[in-house]
mmCIF file with all atom_site columns, C-alpha atoms and ligand atoms in Angstrom:
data_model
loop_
_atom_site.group_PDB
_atom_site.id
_atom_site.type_symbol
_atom_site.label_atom_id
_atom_site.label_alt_id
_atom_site.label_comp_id
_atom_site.label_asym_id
_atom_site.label_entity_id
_atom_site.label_seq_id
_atom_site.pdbx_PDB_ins_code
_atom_site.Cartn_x
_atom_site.Cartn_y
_atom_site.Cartn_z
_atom_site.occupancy
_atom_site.B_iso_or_equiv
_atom_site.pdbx_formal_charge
_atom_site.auth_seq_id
_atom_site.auth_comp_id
_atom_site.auth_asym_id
_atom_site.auth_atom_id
_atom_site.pdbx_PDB_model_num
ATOM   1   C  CA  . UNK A 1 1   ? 9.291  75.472 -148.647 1.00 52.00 ? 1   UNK A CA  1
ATOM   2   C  CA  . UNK A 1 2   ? 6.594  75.892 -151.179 1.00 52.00 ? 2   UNK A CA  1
ATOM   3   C  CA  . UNK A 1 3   ? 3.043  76.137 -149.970 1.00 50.00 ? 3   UNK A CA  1
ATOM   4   C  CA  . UNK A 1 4   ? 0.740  76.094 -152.954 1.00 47.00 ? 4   UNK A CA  1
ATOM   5   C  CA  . UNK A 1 5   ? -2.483 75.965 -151.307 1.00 47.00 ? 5   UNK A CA  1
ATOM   6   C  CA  . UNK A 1 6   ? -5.072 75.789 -153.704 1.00 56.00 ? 6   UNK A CA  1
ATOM   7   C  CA  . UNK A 1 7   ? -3.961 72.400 -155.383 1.00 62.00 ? 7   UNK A CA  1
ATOM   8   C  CA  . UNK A 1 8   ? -3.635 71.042 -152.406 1.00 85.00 ? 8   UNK A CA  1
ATOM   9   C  CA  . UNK A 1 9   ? 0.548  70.089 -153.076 1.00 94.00 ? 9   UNK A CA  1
ATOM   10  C  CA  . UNK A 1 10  ? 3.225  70.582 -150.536 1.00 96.00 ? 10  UNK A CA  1
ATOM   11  C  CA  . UNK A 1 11  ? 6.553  70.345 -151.290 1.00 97.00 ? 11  UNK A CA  1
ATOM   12  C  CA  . UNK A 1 12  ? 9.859  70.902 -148.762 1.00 97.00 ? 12  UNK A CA  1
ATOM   13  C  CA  . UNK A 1 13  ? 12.554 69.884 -148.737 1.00 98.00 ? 13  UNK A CA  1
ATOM   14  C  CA  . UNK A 1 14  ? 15.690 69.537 -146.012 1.00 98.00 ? 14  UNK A CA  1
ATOM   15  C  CA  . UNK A 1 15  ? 19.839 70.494 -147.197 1.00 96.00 ? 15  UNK A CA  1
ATOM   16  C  CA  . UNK A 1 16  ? 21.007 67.928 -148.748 1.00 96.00 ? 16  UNK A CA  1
ATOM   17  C  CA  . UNK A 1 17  ? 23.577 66.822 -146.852 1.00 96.00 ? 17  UNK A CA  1
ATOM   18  C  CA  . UNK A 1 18  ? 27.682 66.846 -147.319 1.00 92.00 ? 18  UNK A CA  1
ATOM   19  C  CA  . UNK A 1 19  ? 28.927 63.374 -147.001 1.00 93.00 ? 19  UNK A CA  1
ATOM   20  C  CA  . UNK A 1 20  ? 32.165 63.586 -145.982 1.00 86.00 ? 20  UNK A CA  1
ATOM   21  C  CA  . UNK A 1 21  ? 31.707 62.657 -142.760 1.00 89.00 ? 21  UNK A CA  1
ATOM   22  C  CA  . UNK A 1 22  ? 28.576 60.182 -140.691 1.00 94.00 ? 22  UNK A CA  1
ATOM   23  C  CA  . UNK A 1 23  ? 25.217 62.507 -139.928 1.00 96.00 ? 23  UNK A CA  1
ATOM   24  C  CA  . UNK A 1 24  ? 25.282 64.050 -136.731 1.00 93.00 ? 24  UNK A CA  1
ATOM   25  C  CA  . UNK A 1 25  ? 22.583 66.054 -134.663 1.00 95.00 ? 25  UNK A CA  1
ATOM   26  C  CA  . UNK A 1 26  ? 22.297 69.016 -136.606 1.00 93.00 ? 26  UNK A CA  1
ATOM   27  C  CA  . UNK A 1 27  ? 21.291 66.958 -139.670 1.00 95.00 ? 27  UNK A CA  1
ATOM   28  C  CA  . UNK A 1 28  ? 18.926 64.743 -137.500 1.00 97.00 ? 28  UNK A CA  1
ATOM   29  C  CA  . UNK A 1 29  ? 17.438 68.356 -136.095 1.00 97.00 ? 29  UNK A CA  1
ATOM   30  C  CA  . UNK A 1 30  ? 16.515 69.572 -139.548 1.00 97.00 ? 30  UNK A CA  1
ATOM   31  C  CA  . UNK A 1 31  ? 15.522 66.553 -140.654 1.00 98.00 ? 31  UNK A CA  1
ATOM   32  C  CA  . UNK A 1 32  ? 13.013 65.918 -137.765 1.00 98.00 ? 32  UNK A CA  1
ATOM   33  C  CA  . UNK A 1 33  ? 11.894 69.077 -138.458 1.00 98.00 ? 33  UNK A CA  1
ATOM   34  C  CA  . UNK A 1 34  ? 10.813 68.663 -141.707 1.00 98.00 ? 34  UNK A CA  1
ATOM   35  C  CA  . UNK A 1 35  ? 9.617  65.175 -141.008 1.00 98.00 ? 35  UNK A CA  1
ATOM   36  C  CA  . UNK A 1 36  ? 7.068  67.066 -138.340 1.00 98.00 ? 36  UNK A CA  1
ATOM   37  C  CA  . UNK A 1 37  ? 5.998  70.048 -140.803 1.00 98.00 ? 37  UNK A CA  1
ATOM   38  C  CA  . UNK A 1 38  ? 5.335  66.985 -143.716 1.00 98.00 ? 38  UNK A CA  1
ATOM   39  C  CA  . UNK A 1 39  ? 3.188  64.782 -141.640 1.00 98.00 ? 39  UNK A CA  1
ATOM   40  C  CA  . UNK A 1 40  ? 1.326  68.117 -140.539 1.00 98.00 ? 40  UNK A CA  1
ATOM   41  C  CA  . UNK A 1 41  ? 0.915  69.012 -144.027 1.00 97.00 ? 41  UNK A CA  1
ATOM   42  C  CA  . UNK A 1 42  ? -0.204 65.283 -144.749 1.00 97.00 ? 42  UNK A CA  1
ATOM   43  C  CA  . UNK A 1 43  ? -3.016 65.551 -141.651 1.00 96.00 ? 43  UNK A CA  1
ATOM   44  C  CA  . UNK A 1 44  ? -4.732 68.420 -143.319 1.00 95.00 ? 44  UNK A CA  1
ATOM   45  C  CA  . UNK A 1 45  ? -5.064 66.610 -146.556 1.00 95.00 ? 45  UNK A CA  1
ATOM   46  C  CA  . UNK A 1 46  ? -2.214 67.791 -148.436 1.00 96.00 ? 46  UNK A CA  1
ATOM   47  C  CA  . UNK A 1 47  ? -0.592 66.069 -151.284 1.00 97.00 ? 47  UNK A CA  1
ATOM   48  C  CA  . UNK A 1 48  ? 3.100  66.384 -149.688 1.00 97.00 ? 48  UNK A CA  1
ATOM   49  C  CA  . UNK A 1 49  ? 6.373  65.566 -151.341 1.00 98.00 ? 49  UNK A CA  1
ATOM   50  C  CA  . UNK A 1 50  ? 8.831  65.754 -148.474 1.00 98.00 ? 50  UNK A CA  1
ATOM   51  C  CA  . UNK A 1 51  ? 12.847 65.239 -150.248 1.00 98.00 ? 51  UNK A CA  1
ATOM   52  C  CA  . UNK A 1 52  ? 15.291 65.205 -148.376 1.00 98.00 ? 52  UNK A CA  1
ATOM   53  C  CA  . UNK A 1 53  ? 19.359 63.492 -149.819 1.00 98.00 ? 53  UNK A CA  1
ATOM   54  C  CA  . UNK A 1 54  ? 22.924 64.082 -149.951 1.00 97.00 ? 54  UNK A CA  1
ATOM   55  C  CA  . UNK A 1 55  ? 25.520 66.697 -151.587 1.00 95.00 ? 55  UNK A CA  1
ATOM   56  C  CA  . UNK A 1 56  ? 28.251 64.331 -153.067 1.00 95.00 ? 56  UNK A CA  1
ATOM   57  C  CA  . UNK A 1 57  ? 30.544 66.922 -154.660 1.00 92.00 ? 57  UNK A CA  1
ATOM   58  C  CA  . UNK A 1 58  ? 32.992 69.112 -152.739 1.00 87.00 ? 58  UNK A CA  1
ATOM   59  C  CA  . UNK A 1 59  ? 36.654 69.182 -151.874 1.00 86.00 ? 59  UNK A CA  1
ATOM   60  C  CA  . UNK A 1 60  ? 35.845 68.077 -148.217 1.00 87.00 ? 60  UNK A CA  1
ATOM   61  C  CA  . UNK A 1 61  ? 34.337 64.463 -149.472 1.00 90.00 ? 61  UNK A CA  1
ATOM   62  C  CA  . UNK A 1 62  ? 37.292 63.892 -151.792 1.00 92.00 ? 62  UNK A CA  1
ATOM   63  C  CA  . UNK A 1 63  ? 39.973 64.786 -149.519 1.00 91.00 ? 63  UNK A CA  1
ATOM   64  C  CA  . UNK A 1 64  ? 37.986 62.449 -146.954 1.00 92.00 ? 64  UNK A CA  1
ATOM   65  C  CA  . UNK A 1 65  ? 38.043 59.764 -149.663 1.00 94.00 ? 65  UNK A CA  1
ATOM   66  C  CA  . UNK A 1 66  ? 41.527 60.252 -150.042 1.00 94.00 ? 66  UNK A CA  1
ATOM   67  C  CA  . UNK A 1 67  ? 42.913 59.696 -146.468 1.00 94.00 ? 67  UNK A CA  1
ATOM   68  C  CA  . UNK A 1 68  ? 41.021 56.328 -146.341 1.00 93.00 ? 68  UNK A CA  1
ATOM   69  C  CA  . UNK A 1 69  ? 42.472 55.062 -149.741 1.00 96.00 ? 69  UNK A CA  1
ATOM   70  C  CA  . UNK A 1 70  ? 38.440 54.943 -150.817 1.00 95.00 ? 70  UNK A CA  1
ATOM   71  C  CA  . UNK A 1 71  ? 37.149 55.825 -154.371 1.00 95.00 ? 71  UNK A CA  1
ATOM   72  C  CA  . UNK A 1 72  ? 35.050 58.850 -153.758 1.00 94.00 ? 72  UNK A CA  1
ATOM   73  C  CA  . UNK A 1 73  ? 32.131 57.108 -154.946 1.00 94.00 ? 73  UNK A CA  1
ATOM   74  C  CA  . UNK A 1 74  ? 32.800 54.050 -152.825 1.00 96.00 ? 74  UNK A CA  1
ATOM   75  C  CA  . UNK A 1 75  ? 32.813 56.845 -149.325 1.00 96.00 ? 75  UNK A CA  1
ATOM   76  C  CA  . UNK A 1 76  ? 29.812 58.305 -150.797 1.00 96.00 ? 76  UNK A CA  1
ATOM   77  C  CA  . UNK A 1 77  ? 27.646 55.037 -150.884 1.00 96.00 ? 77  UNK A CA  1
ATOM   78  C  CA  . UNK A 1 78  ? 28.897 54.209 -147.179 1.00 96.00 ? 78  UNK A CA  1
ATOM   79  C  CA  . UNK A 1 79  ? 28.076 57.514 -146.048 1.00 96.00 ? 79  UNK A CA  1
ATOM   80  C  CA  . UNK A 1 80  ? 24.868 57.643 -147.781 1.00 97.00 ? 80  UNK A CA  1
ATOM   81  C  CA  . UNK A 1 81  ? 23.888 54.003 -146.305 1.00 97.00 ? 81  UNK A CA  1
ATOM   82  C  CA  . UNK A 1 82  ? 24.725 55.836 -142.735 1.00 97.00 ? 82  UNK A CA  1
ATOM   83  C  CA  . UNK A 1 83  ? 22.174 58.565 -143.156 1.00 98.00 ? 83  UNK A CA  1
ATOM   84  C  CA  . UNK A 1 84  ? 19.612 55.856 -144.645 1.00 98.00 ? 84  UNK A CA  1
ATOM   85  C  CA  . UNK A 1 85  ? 19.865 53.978 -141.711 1.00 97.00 ? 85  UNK A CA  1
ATOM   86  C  CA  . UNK A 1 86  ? 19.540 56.964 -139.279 1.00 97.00 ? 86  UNK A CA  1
ATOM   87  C  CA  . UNK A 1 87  ? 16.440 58.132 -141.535 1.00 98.00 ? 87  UNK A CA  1
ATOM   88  C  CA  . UNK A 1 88  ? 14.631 54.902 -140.680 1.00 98.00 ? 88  UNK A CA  1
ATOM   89  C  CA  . UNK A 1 89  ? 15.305 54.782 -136.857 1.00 97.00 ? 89  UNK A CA  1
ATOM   90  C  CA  . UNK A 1 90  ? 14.047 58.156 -136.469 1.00 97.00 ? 90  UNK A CA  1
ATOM   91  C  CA  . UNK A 1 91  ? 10.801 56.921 -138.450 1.00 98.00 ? 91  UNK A CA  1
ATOM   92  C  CA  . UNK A 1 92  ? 11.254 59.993 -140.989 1.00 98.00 ? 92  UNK A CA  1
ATOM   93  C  CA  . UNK A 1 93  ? 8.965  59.396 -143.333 1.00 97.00 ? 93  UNK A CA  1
ATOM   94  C  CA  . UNK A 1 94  ? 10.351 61.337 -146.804 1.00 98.00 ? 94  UNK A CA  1
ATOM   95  C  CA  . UNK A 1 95  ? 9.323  60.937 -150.538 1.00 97.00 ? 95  UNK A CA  1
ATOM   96  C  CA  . UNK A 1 96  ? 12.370 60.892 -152.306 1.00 96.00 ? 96  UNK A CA  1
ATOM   97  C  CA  . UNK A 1 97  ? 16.218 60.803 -151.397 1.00 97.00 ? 97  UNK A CA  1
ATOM   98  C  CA  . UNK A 1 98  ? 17.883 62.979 -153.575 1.00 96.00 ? 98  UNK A CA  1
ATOM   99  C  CA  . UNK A 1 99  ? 21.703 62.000 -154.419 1.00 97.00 ? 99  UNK A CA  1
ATOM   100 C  CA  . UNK A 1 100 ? 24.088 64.574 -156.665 1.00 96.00 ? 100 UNK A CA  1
ATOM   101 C  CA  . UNK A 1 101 ? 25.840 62.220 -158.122 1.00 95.00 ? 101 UNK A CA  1
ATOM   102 C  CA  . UNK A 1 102 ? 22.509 60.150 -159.581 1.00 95.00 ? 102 UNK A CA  1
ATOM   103 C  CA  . UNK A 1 103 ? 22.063 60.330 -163.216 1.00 95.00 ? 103 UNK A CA  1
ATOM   104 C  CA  . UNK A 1 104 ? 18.734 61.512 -163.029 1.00 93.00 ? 104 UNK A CA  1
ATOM   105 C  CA  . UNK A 1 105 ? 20.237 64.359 -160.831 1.00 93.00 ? 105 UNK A CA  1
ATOM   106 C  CA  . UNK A 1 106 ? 22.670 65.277 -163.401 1.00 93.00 ? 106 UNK A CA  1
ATOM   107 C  CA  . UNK A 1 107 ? 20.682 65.212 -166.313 1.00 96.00 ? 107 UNK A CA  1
ATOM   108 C  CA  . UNK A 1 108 ? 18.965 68.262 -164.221 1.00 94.00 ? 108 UNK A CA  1
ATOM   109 C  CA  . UNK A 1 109 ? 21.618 69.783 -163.534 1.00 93.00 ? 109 UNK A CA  1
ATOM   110 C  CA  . UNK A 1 110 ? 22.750 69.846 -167.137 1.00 96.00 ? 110 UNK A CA  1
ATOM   111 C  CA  . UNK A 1 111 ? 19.812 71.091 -168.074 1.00 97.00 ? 111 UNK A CA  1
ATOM   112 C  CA  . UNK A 1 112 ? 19.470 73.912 -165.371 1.00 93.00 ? 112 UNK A CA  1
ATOM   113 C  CA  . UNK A 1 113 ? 23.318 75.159 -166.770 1.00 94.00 ? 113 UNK A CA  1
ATOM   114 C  CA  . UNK A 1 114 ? 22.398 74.967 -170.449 1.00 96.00 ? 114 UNK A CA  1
ATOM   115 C  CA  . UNK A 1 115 ? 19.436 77.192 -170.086 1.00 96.00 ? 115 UNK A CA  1
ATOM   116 C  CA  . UNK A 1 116 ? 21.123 79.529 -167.897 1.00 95.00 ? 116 UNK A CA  1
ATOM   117 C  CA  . UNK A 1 117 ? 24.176 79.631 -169.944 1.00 95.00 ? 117 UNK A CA  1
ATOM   118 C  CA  . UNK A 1 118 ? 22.355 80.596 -172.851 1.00 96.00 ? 118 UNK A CA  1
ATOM   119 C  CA  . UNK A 1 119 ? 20.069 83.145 -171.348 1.00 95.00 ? 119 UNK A CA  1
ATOM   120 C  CA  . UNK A 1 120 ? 23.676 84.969 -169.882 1.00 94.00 ? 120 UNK A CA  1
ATOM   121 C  CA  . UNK A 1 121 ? 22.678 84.152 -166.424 1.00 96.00 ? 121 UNK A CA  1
ATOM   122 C  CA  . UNK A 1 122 ? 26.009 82.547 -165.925 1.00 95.00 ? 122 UNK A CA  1
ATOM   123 C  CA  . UNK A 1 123 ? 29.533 84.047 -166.444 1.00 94.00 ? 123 UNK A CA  1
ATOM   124 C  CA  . UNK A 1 124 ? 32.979 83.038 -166.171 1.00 94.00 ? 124 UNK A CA  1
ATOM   125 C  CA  . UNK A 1 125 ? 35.262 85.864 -163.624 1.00 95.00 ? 125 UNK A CA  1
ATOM   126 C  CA  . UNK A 1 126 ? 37.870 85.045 -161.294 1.00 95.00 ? 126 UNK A CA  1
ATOM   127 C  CA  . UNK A 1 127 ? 37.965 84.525 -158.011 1.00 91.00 ? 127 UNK A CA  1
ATOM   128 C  CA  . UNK A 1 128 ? 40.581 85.273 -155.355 1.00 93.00 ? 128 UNK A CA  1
ATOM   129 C  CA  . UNK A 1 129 ? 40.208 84.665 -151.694 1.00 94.00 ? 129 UNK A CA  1
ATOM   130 C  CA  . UNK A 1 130 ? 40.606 82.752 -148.696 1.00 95.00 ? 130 UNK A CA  1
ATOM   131 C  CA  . UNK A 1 131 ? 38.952 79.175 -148.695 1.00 94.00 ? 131 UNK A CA  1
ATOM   132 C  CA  . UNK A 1 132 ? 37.923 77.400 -145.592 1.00 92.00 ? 132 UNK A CA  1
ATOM   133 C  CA  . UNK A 1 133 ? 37.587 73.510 -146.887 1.00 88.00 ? 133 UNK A CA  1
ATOM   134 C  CA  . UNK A 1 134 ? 35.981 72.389 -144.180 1.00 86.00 ? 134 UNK A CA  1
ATOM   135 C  CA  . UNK A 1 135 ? 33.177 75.257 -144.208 1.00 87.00 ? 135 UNK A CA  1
ATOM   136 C  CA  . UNK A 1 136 ? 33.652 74.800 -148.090 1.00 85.00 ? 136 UNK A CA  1
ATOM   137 C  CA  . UNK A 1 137 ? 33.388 78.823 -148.694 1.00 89.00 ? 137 UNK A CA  1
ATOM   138 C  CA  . UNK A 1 138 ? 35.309 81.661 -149.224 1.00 91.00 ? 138 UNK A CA  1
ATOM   139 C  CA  . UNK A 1 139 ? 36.213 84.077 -146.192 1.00 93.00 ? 139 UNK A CA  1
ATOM   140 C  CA  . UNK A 1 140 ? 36.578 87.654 -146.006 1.00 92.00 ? 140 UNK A CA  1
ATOM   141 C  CA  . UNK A 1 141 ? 39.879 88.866 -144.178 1.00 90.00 ? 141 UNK A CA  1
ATOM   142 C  CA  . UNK A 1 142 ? 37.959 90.325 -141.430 1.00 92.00 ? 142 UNK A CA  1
ATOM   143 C  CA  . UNK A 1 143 ? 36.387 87.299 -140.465 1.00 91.00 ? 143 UNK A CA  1
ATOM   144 C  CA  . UNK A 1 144 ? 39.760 85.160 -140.190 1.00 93.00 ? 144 UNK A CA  1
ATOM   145 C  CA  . UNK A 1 145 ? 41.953 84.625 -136.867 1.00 91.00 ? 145 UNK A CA  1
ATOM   146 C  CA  . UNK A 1 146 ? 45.674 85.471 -136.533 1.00 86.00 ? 146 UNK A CA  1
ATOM   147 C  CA  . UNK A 1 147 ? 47.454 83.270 -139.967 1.00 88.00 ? 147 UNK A CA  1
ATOM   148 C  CA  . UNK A 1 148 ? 44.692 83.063 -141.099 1.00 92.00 ? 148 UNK A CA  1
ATOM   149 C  CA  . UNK A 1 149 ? 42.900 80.446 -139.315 1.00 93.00 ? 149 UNK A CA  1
ATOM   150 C  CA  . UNK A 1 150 ? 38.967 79.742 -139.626 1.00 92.00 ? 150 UNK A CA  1
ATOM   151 C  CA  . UNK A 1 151 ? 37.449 81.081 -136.317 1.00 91.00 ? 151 UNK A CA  1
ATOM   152 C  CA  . UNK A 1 152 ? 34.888 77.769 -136.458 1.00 90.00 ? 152 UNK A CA  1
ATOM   153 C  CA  . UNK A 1 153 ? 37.826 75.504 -138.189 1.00 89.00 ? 153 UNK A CA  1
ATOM   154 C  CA  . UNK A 1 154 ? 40.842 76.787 -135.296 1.00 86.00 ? 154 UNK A CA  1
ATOM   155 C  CA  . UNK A 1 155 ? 43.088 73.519 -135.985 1.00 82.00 ? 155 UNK A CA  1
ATOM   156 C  CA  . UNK A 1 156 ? 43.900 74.611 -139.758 1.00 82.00 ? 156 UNK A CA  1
ATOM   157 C  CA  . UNK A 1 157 ? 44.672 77.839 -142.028 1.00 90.00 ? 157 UNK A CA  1
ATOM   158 C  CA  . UNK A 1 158 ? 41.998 78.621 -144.288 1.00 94.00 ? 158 UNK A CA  1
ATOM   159 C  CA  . UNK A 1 159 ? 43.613 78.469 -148.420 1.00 94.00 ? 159 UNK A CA  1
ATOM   160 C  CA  . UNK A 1 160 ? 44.225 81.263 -150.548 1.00 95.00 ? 160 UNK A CA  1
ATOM   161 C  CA  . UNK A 1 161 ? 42.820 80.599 -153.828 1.00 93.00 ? 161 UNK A CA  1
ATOM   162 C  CA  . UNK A 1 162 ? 43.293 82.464 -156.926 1.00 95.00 ? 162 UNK A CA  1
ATOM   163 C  CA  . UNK A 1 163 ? 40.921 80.853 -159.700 1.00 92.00 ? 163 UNK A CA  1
ATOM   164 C  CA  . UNK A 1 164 ? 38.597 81.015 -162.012 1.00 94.00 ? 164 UNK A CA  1
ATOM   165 C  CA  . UNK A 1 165 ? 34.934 80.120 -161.008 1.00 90.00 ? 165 UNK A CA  1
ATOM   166 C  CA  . UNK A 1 166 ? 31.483 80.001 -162.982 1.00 92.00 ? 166 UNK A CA  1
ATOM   167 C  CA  . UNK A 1 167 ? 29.018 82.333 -161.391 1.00 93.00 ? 167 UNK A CA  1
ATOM   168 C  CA  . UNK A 1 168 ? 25.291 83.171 -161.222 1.00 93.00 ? 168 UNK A CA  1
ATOM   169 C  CA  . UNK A 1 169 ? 23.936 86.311 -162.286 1.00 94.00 ? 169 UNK A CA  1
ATOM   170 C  CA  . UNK A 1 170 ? 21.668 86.437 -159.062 1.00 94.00 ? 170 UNK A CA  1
ATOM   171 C  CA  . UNK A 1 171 ? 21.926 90.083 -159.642 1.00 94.00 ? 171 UNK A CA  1
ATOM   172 C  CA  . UNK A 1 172 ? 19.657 90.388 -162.939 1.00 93.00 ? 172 UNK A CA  1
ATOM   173 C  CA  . UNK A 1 173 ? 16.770 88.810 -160.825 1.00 94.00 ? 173 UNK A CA  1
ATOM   174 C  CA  . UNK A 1 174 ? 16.867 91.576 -157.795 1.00 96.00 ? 174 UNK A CA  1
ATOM   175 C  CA  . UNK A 1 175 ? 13.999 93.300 -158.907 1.00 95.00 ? 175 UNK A CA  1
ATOM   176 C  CA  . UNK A 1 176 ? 11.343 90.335 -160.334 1.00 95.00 ? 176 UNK A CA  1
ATOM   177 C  CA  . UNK A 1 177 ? 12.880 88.615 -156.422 1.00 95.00 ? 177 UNK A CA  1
ATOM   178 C  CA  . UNK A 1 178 ? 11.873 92.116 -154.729 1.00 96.00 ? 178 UNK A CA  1
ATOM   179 C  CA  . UNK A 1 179 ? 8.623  91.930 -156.845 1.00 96.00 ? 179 UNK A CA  1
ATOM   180 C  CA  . UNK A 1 180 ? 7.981  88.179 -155.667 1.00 94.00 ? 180 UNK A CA  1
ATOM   181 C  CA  . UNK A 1 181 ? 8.762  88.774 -151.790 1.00 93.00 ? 181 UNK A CA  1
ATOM   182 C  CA  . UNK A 1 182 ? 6.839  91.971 -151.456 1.00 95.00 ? 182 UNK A CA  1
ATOM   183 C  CA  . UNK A 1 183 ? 3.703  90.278 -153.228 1.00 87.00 ? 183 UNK A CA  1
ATOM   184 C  CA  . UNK A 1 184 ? 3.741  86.791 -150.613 1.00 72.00 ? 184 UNK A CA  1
HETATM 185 ZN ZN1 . ZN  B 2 .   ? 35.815 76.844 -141.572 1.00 53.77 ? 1   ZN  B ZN1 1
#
């Protein structure tokens, strides 16, 4: 969330959501939540852009896709309609629904990689590991049951993965993001 006072703008925005699967509280509790902080924002005069969408890539949503003989895009617009719907029972009142697989979405995206790749911010390395698909991230050892299981995903192994992954140089921005937390 981005509070810029003095202009009188608000901006916030909710996860967008994975679709591989029908909303369920937990989005509905974030989202309310944001809904409430927005229309707060909006009673004290504030310019608010409230976004809130869904996250249309991952291995989750095509697998998903795949067991019900869909076209991923195809799950994605039924899933997306699902959330839409919810969205207007609950009354939340957002600005824009943001999709990753909208062309205006990607032509950011693009845009976002192209300057990073050519300021070195990103850099190709490998990466080996155990993979949780349903959490969609990588697990340390430690944190794994007996074979390997996921201790939130029990009913399947978690994946070892031995690739090689684009990654962010978070680490060249440590000291401007110290800079920028101790000065708010
Ligand atoms: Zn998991």
């Amino acid at each position: 969330m981005n509070n810029s006072a003095h202009n009188h703008k608000f901006s916030l925005t909710t996860p967008l959501y994975y679709v591989n699967g029908v909303p369920h509280v937990g989005s509905a509790y974030t989202t309310i939540t944001a809904d409430a902080v927005a229309r707060f924002q909006r009673l004290q005069g504030k310019s608010v852009l409230f976004i809130t969408g869904t996250d249309e890539h991952g291995q989750k949503i095509q697998r998903t896709a795949a067991e019900q003989n869909l076209d991923p895009q195809v799950h994605c617009d039924r899933i997306v309609d699902s959330f839409q719907l919810l969205w207007n029972k609950l009354n939340i009142k957002y600005d824009r629904f943001s999709r990753t697989t909208a062309p205006m979405h990607e032509a950011v995206v693009n845009e976002f990689f192209d300057r990073g790749w050519q300021q070195g911010d990103i850099y190709l390395d490998r990466q080996q590991g155990w993979y949780c698909v349903s959490c969609e991230e990588f697990k340390e050892e430690r944190e794994l049951l007996e074979n390997h299981h996921c201790p939130i995903h029990t009913n399947k192994p978690a994946e070892w993965r031995d690739e090689e992954n684009y990654f962010f140089r978070l680490s060249k921005y440590q000291q401007l993001l110290e800079e920028l937390y101790s000065a708010s």
